[in-house]
Short mmCIF file of C-alpha atoms in Angstrom, two decimals:
data_model
loop_
_atom_site.label_atom_id
_atom_site.label_comp_id
_atom_site.label_asym_id
_atom_site.label_seq_id
_atom_site.Cartn_x
_atom_site.Cartn_y
_atom_site.Cartn_z
CA UNK A 12 -34.66 4.84 -16.42
CA UNK A 13 -37.09 7.10 -14.25
CA UNK A 14 -36.97 10.78 -14.55
CA UNK A 15 -34.34 12.71 -12.83
CA UNK A 16 -35.42 14.23 -9.49
CA UNK A 17 -35.96 17.98 -9.59
CA UNK A 18 -33.65 18.43 -6.52
CA UNK A 19 -30.70 15.92 -6.43
CA UNK A 20 -29.94 16.84 -2.83
CA UNK A 21 -33.50 16.17 -1.53
CA UNK A 22 -33.23 12.32 -1.28
CA UNK A 23 -29.94 11.08 -2.54
CA UNK A 24 -30.41 7.57 -0.94
CA UNK A 25 -33.25 6.97 -3.36
CA UNK A 26 -31.86 8.81 -6.30
CA UNK A 27 -31.06 6.17 -9.13
CA UNK A 28 -28.75 8.78 -10.79
CA UNK A 29 -26.59 9.20 -7.69
CA UNK A 30 -24.32 6.27 -7.72
CA UNK A 31 -22.99 6.91 -4.32
CA UNK A 32 -26.48 7.18 -2.75
CA UNK A 33 -25.25 10.00 -0.57
CA UNK A 34 -23.81 13.49 -0.84
CA UNK A 35 -20.11 13.48 0.14
CA UNK A 36 -19.32 15.62 3.01
CA UNK A 37 -16.72 18.36 2.07
CA UNK A 38 -15.09 18.48 5.42
CA UNK A 39 -14.21 14.77 5.44
CA UNK A 40 -13.33 14.78 1.86
CA UNK A 41 -11.17 17.78 2.13
CA UNK A 42 -9.41 16.57 5.35
CA UNK A 43 -8.64 13.18 3.67
CA UNK A 44 -7.36 14.85 0.42
CA UNK A 45 -5.25 17.34 2.37
CA UNK A 46 -3.76 14.56 4.82
CA UNK A 47 -2.95 12.16 2.11
CA UNK A 48 -1.48 14.97 -0.14
CA UNK A 49 0.76 16.00 2.80
CA UNK A 50 1.95 12.51 3.05
CA UNK A 51 2.75 12.32 -0.64
CA UNK A 52 4.77 15.55 -0.46
CA UNK A 53 6.85 14.57 2.64
CA UNK A 54 7.53 11.15 1.08
CA UNK A 55 8.64 12.68 -2.13
CA UNK A 56 11.12 14.75 -0.13
CA UNK A 57 12.38 11.66 1.74
CA UNK A 58 12.85 9.88 -1.67
CA UNK A 59 15.06 12.70 -2.79
CA UNK A 60 16.86 13.04 0.56
CA UNK A 61 17.81 9.47 0.82
CA UNK A 62 17.84 8.62 -2.84
CA UNK A 63 15.47 5.80 -2.35
CA UNK A 64 14.16 5.75 -5.86
CA UNK A 65 12.50 2.46 -5.58
CA UNK A 66 10.14 4.03 -3.04
CA UNK A 67 9.07 6.69 -5.50
CA UNK A 68 6.02 4.64 -6.33
CA UNK A 69 4.59 5.45 -2.96
CA UNK A 70 4.38 9.22 -3.16
CA UNK A 71 3.20 9.00 -6.75
CA UNK A 72 0.48 6.48 -6.13
CA UNK A 73 -0.54 8.54 -2.91
CA UNK A 74 -0.92 11.64 -5.12
CA UNK A 75 -3.00 9.72 -7.56
CA UNK A 76 -5.13 8.47 -4.67
CA UNK A 77 -5.87 11.97 -3.60
CA UNK A 78 -7.37 12.68 -6.99
CA UNK A 79 -10.01 10.17 -6.13
CA UNK A 80 -11.07 12.39 -3.19
CA UNK A 81 -10.89 15.51 -5.47
CA UNK A 82 -13.58 13.78 -7.44
CA UNK A 83 -15.68 13.34 -4.52
CA UNK A 84 -15.64 17.14 -4.03
CA UNK A 85 -16.99 17.20 -7.52
CA UNK A 86 -19.62 14.84 -6.72
CA UNK A 87 -20.72 16.95 -3.78
CA UNK A 88 -21.58 19.58 -6.35
CA UNK A 89 -22.79 17.34 -9.11
CA UNK A 90 -23.98 14.14 -7.34
CA UNK A 91 -25.46 12.68 -10.52
CA UNK A 92 -22.27 13.09 -12.42
CA UNK A 93 -21.47 9.60 -13.87
CA UNK A 94 -18.06 10.47 -15.20
CA UNK A 95 -16.89 11.89 -11.68
CA UNK A 96 -18.19 8.73 -9.97
CA UNK A 97 -16.27 6.50 -12.36
CA UNK A 98 -12.94 8.41 -11.90
CA UNK A 99 -13.25 8.58 -8.07
CA UNK A 100 -14.26 4.85 -7.80
CA UNK A 101 -11.37 3.77 -10.03
CA UNK A 102 -8.80 5.81 -8.21
CA UNK A 103 -9.86 5.07 -4.63
CA UNK A 104 -10.35 1.31 -5.28
CA UNK A 105 -7.50 0.59 -7.54
CA UNK A 106 -4.66 2.95 -6.64
CA UNK A 107 -3.98 1.14 -3.28
CA UNK A 108 -2.63 -1.78 -5.22
CA UNK A 109 0.55 0.26 -5.52
CA UNK A 110 0.77 0.62 -1.69
CA UNK A 111 0.70 -3.12 -1.48
CA UNK A 112 3.45 -3.39 -4.11
CA UNK A 113 5.67 -1.21 -1.80
CA UNK A 114 5.38 -3.59 1.05
CA UNK A 115 6.34 -6.44 -1.28
CA UNK A 116 9.58 -4.72 -2.30
CA UNK A 117 10.44 -3.68 1.21
CA UNK A 118 10.56 -7.03 2.81
CA UNK A 119 12.87 -8.36 0.36
CA UNK A 120 15.21 -5.47 0.81
CA UNK A 121 15.16 -5.79 4.64
CA UNK A 122 16.03 -9.52 4.31
CA UNK A 123 18.84 -8.83 1.95
CA UNK A 124 20.19 -5.94 4.10
CA UNK A 125 20.32 -8.16 7.16
CA UNK A 126 21.69 -11.17 5.27
CA UNK A 127 18.79 -13.36 6.37
CA UNK A 128 17.54 -14.47 3.10
CA UNK A 129 17.79 -18.24 4.10
CA UNK A 130 14.92 -17.74 6.60
CA UNK A 131 12.48 -16.51 3.91
CA UNK A 132 9.92 -18.93 2.56
CA UNK A 133 10.31 -17.23 -0.81
CA UNK A 134 13.76 -15.91 -1.74
CA UNK A 135 13.96 -12.10 -1.70
CA UNK A 136 14.99 -12.07 -5.30
CA UNK A 137 11.69 -13.82 -6.21
CA UNK A 138 9.26 -11.97 -3.69
CA UNK A 139 8.95 -8.83 -5.88
CA UNK A 140 8.38 -10.78 -9.05
CA UNK A 141 5.90 -13.20 -7.66
CA UNK A 142 3.84 -10.79 -5.54
CA UNK A 143 4.01 -7.92 -7.93
CA UNK A 144 2.66 -10.29 -10.76
CA UNK A 145 -0.08 -11.29 -8.25
CA UNK A 146 -0.86 -7.66 -7.54
CA UNK A 147 -0.94 -6.72 -11.30
CA UNK A 148 -3.15 -9.68 -12.05
CA UNK A 149 -5.75 -9.00 -9.29
CA UNK A 150 -5.60 -5.31 -10.21
CA UNK A 151 -6.63 -6.28 -13.75
CA UNK A 152 -9.40 -8.59 -12.40
CA UNK A 153 -10.78 -5.84 -10.35
CA UNK A 154 -10.58 -3.21 -13.13
CA UNK A 155 -12.41 -5.54 -15.42
CA UNK A 156 -15.21 -6.22 -12.91
CA UNK A 157 -15.48 -2.56 -12.06
CA UNK A 158 -15.75 -1.51 -15.75
CA UNK A 159 -18.30 -3.95 -16.43
CA UNK A 160 -20.35 -2.88 -13.45
CA UNK A 161 -20.04 0.93 -13.96
CA UNK A 162 -20.06 1.23 -17.80
CA UNK A 163 -22.20 -1.71 -18.98
CA UNK A 164 -25.27 -1.68 -16.63
CA UNK A 165 -26.50 -4.88 -18.16
CA UNK A 166 -23.59 -6.79 -16.72
CA UNK A 167 -23.81 -5.46 -13.22
CA UNK A 168 -24.11 -8.87 -11.58
CA UNK A 169 -21.26 -10.45 -13.51
CA UNK A 170 -19.01 -7.30 -12.96
CA UNK A 171 -19.72 -7.44 -9.26
CA UNK A 172 -18.76 -11.09 -9.07
CA UNK A 173 -15.60 -10.60 -11.06
CA UNK A 174 -14.65 -7.51 -8.94
CA UNK A 175 -15.36 -9.49 -5.73
CA UNK A 176 -13.12 -12.34 -6.97
CA UNK A 177 -10.37 -9.94 -7.62
CA UNK A 178 -10.59 -8.51 -4.12
CA UNK A 179 -10.57 -12.02 -2.58
CA UNK A 180 -7.55 -13.11 -4.64
CA UNK A 181 -5.64 -9.96 -3.67
CA UNK A 182 -6.43 -10.36 0.05
CA UNK A 183 -5.34 -14.13 -0.17
CA UNK A 184 -2.07 -13.11 -1.78
CA UNK A 185 -1.34 -10.36 0.64
CA UNK A 186 -2.45 -12.53 3.53
CA UNK A 187 0.10 -15.18 2.55
CA UNK A 188 2.72 -12.49 2.27
CA UNK A 189 1.97 -11.26 5.62
CA UNK A 190 2.24 -14.80 7.05
CA UNK A 191 5.57 -15.21 5.37
CA UNK A 192 6.75 -12.00 6.82
CA UNK A 193 5.74 -13.21 10.24
CA UNK A 194 7.51 -16.50 9.97
CA UNK A 195 10.62 -14.67 8.79
CA UNK A 196 10.46 -12.36 11.80
CA UNK A 197 10.12 -15.32 14.19
CA UNK A 198 13.06 -17.22 12.63
CA UNK A 199 15.35 -14.26 12.64
CA UNK A 200 14.46 -13.71 16.40
CA UNK A 201 15.05 -17.30 17.36
CA UNK A 202 17.85 -18.41 15.01
CA UNK A 203 19.81 -15.20 14.57
CA UNK A 204 19.75 -13.39 17.98
CA UNK A 205 22.84 -11.47 17.11
CA UNK A 206 21.16 -10.06 14.04
CA UNK A 207 17.79 -9.49 15.85
CA UNK A 208 19.40 -7.39 18.61
CA UNK A 209 22.21 -5.93 16.65
CA UNK A 210 20.94 -2.35 16.83
CA UNK A 211 20.02 -2.52 20.54
CA UNK A 212 22.61 0.16 21.44
CA UNK A 213 20.82 2.58 19.18
CA UNK A 214 17.70 4.80 19.80
CA UNK A 215 14.62 2.56 19.31
CA UNK A 216 13.58 4.51 16.16
CA UNK A 217 17.00 3.78 14.64
CA UNK A 218 16.76 0.09 15.34
CA UNK A 219 16.01 -1.85 12.18
CA UNK A 220 13.14 -3.59 14.13
CA UNK A 221 11.36 -0.21 14.06
CA UNK A 222 11.24 -0.44 10.26
CA UNK A 223 9.99 -4.01 10.53
CA UNK A 224 7.30 -2.72 12.91
CA UNK A 225 6.30 -0.06 10.49
CA UNK A 226 5.84 -2.80 7.90
CA UNK A 227 3.64 -4.80 10.38
CA UNK A 228 1.57 -1.60 10.86
CA UNK A 229 1.26 -1.17 7.03
CA UNK A 230 0.30 -4.86 6.62
CA UNK A 231 -2.43 -4.62 9.21
CA UNK A 232 -3.86 -1.41 7.59
CA UNK A 233 -3.96 -3.04 4.21
CA UNK A 234 -5.65 -6.24 5.64
CA UNK A 235 -8.16 -4.16 7.45
CA UNK A 236 -8.93 -2.33 4.17
CA UNK A 237 -9.04 -5.53 2.14
CA UNK A 238 -11.59 -7.00 4.61
CA UNK A 239 -13.82 -4.06 4.43
CA UNK A 240 -13.73 -4.00 0.52
CA UNK A 241 -14.71 -7.66 0.39
CA UNK A 242 -17.51 -7.16 2.80
CA UNK A 243 -18.72 -4.14 0.84
CA UNK A 244 -18.45 -5.98 -2.59
CA UNK A 245 -20.35 -8.95 -1.21
CA UNK A 246 -23.31 -6.66 -0.32
CA UNK A 247 -23.41 -5.16 -3.82
CA UNK A 248 -22.77 -1.56 -4.82
CA UNK A 249 -25.88 -0.23 -3.11
CA UNK A 250 -25.44 -2.22 0.07
CA UNK A 251 -25.21 -0.62 3.53
CA UNK A 252 -21.48 -0.48 3.52
CA UNK A 253 -21.19 0.99 0.03
CA UNK A 254 -23.78 3.71 0.87
CA UNK A 255 -22.49 4.76 4.44
CA UNK A 256 -19.91 7.52 4.09
CA UNK A 257 -18.44 7.30 7.50
CA UNK A 258 -17.87 3.48 7.01
CA UNK A 259 -15.69 4.26 3.96
CA UNK A 260 -13.52 6.76 5.80
CA UNK A 261 -13.17 4.50 8.96
CA UNK A 262 -12.38 1.27 7.18
CA UNK A 263 -10.92 2.18 3.86
CA UNK A 264 -9.26 5.77 4.03
CA UNK A 265 -7.99 5.63 7.48
CA UNK A 266 -6.40 2.20 7.40
CA UNK A 267 -4.71 3.14 4.07
CA UNK A 268 -3.57 6.48 5.33
CA UNK A 269 -1.86 4.77 8.38
CA UNK A 270 -0.35 2.07 6.08
CA UNK A 271 1.55 4.73 4.04
CA UNK A 272 2.00 7.45 6.60
CA UNK A 273 3.88 5.09 9.04
CA UNK A 274 6.86 5.11 6.61
CA UNK A 275 7.47 8.73 7.25
CA UNK A 276 9.08 8.45 10.65
CA UNK A 277 10.53 5.05 9.55
CA UNK A 278 11.67 5.81 6.08
CA UNK A 279 13.40 2.88 4.66
CA UNK A 280 16.35 4.93 3.41
CA UNK A 281 17.31 5.62 7.12
CA UNK A 282 17.79 1.88 7.71
CA UNK A 283 18.86 0.53 4.48
CA UNK A 284 21.67 2.64 3.26
CA UNK A 285 22.33 3.07 -0.46
CA UNK A 286 26.16 2.74 -0.05
CA UNK A 287 28.36 1.20 2.60
CA UNK A 288 30.90 3.04 4.73
CA UNK A 289 33.54 2.77 1.93
CA UNK A 290 31.09 4.59 -0.49
CA UNK A 291 30.53 1.30 -2.42
CA UNK A 292 27.10 0.53 -3.67
CA UNK A 293 25.20 -2.18 -1.83
CA UNK A 294 23.98 -4.76 -4.13
CA UNK A 295 22.94 -8.18 -2.81
CA UNK A 296 23.49 -8.03 0.93
CA UNK A 297 24.75 -5.98 3.84
CA UNK A 298 27.35 -7.72 6.11
CA UNK A 299 26.34 -7.15 9.79
CA UNK A 300 29.12 -8.99 11.41
CA UNK A 301 32.47 -7.18 11.76
CA UNK A 302 35.27 -8.49 9.49
CA UNK A 303 38.37 -9.89 11.44
CA UNK A 304 41.37 -7.78 11.45
CA UNK A 305 43.77 -9.36 8.80
CA UNK A 306 47.02 -7.73 8.12
CA UNK A 307 47.54 -6.93 4.62
CA UNK A 308 50.12 -9.12 2.75
CA UNK A 309 53.45 -7.54 2.05
CA UNK A 310 53.81 -6.32 -1.41
CA UNK A 311 56.70 -7.73 -3.38
CA UNK A 312 59.56 -5.36 -3.55
CA UNK A 313 60.78 -4.10 -6.91
CA UNK A 314 64.05 -5.45 -7.97
#
């Protein structure tokens, strides 16, 4: 390895010890860290308020995601710190897999809540299992490729290819999920008009379609980020996309922020109640159609 430069801030783009190839901007990093941390705190409060424990993974993963930005603050002061780079890279690249998992879980719950499971290509009971397995598998592939590239410099090419393969597989899996979601929406709209418009008397932000719209926004944000990461990885770790700071914030941080922040005004717990009007736990589905009035049968008289 060449000798370390006397001043690591003089020419970071050509500093072989600066793995970012630039000095992170404190203002951008601090703003991103604070904004995502605020989302995590608010969502944690919403989990508690609505008792949507299955959504707890979102604020926890958002908090972990912010630690990646904290490491970028460290890199601004120690731009040649290999350990700080490894931590920030791992957290900012791999943590969003948990954001994807939330979308997988949410679609199945919406379909069961509406009683529209029959319109799903994959039954809601299997969506979480199939796609979470896919998410975990692609996570492991990306982690393997990333570790080979960062830790073992002799396997940079192999690690880059493995990492890129994991990103492509993850994007393909999520793309199929998004198409499946779109097909379900269309089928409900055309085949179940009474369900599609059953909340029309409510304010638009209380209509179940608002929650579905939030899921659409989240899917778009994740797809944009996936496309960016694939393009970045295809150029290599020191390509133009990887070494341009504003591109990272515009096509990675911002889409992911939108993908998770959109659930604050449209928190699933507001639309999918934990219990029904009788205080009974909702299990498999929620009946939308009113039940007919049936007079209770006369009880036999005691003799």
